[in-house]
XYZ file of C-alpha atoms in Angstrom:
92
model
C 0.000 0.000 0.000
C 1.251 3.500 -0.741
C 1.191 6.165 1.954
C 1.514 9.845 1.075
C 3.133 11.983 3.764
C 2.593 15.680 3.164
C 5.811 17.608 2.537
C 7.884 14.416 2.893
C 7.007 11.939 0.161
C 5.367 8.676 -0.739
C 6.150 5.353 0.928
C 5.355 1.771 0.053
C 4.365 -0.144 3.187
C 3.064 -3.642 3.835
C -0.621 -4.292 4.198
C -1.455 -5.534 7.673
C -4.216 -7.779 8.976
C -7.267 -6.592 10.871
C -5.902 -8.090 14.103
C -2.625 -6.201 13.643
C -4.566 -2.977 13.080
C -6.528 -3.671 16.281
C -3.257 -4.197 18.164
C -1.982 -0.816 16.973
C -5.322 0.792 17.835
C -5.152 -0.638 21.366
C -1.592 0.600 21.837
C -2.592 4.021 20.518
C -5.494 4.266 22.952
C -3.212 3.407 25.873
C -0.724 6.100 24.849
C -3.319 8.871 24.788
C -5.730 7.743 27.516
C -3.174 6.662 30.086
C -3.681 8.612 33.288
C -6.362 10.921 31.909
C -7.807 13.120 34.640
C -10.627 15.567 34.001
C -10.413 14.981 30.231
C -6.725 15.996 30.233
C -4.942 13.080 28.621
C -1.264 12.763 29.337
C 0.816 11.219 26.579
C 3.253 8.589 27.757
C 6.328 9.264 25.576
C 7.834 5.800 26.087
C 4.606 4.106 25.005
C 4.258 6.556 22.098
C 7.689 5.676 20.713
C 7.048 1.960 21.326
C 3.883 2.403 19.248
C 5.775 4.129 16.433
C 8.430 1.385 16.472
C 5.741 -1.321 16.325
C 4.196 0.556 13.394
C 7.586 0.680 11.654
C 8.086 -3.059 12.144
C 4.639 -3.902 10.755
C 5.081 -1.501 7.833
C 8.261 -3.143 6.608
C 10.101 0.185 6.565
C 13.788 -0.345 7.302
C 16.456 1.905 8.785
C 17.908 2.392 5.310
C 14.516 3.700 4.117
C 14.325 6.267 6.899
C 17.887 7.350 7.648
C 17.841 10.194 5.115
C 15.062 11.913 7.084
C 15.269 13.880 10.320
C 13.973 12.233 13.471
C 10.953 14.543 13.425
C 10.206 13.564 9.814
C 10.481 9.877 10.747
C 7.952 10.442 13.527
C 5.613 12.156 11.043
C 6.022 9.304 8.549
C 5.295 6.635 11.136
C 2.365 8.592 12.573
C 0.859 8.827 9.074
C 1.331 5.084 8.541
C -0.329 4.434 11.916
C -3.279 6.639 11.001
C -3.723 4.831 7.692
C -3.498 1.405 9.318
C -6.035 2.217 12.033
C -8.432 4.237 9.899
C -7.810 7.425 11.871
C -6.791 9.329 8.761
C -9.691 11.449 7.517
C -10.396 10.864 3.837
C -10.785 13.847 1.537
């Protein structure tokens, strides 16, 4: 599947199964709902980067594919892949 990342480029990533998408969705929910008090969610940075790494592993993207980008760009790429995998990316 091709993923378009605005201002970065296009990436070919593996298709994943429904159960893998559910696993990523569960991890994502834990990152953003962990310790929420009075509707103020606190992001757990360790869990967030574990989630991005899991997304990278499932996507098939390798270090060699990403090393030409800044760390912030890599985070944006992996976040976009995550959103596509879990259906969180709004369609135009």
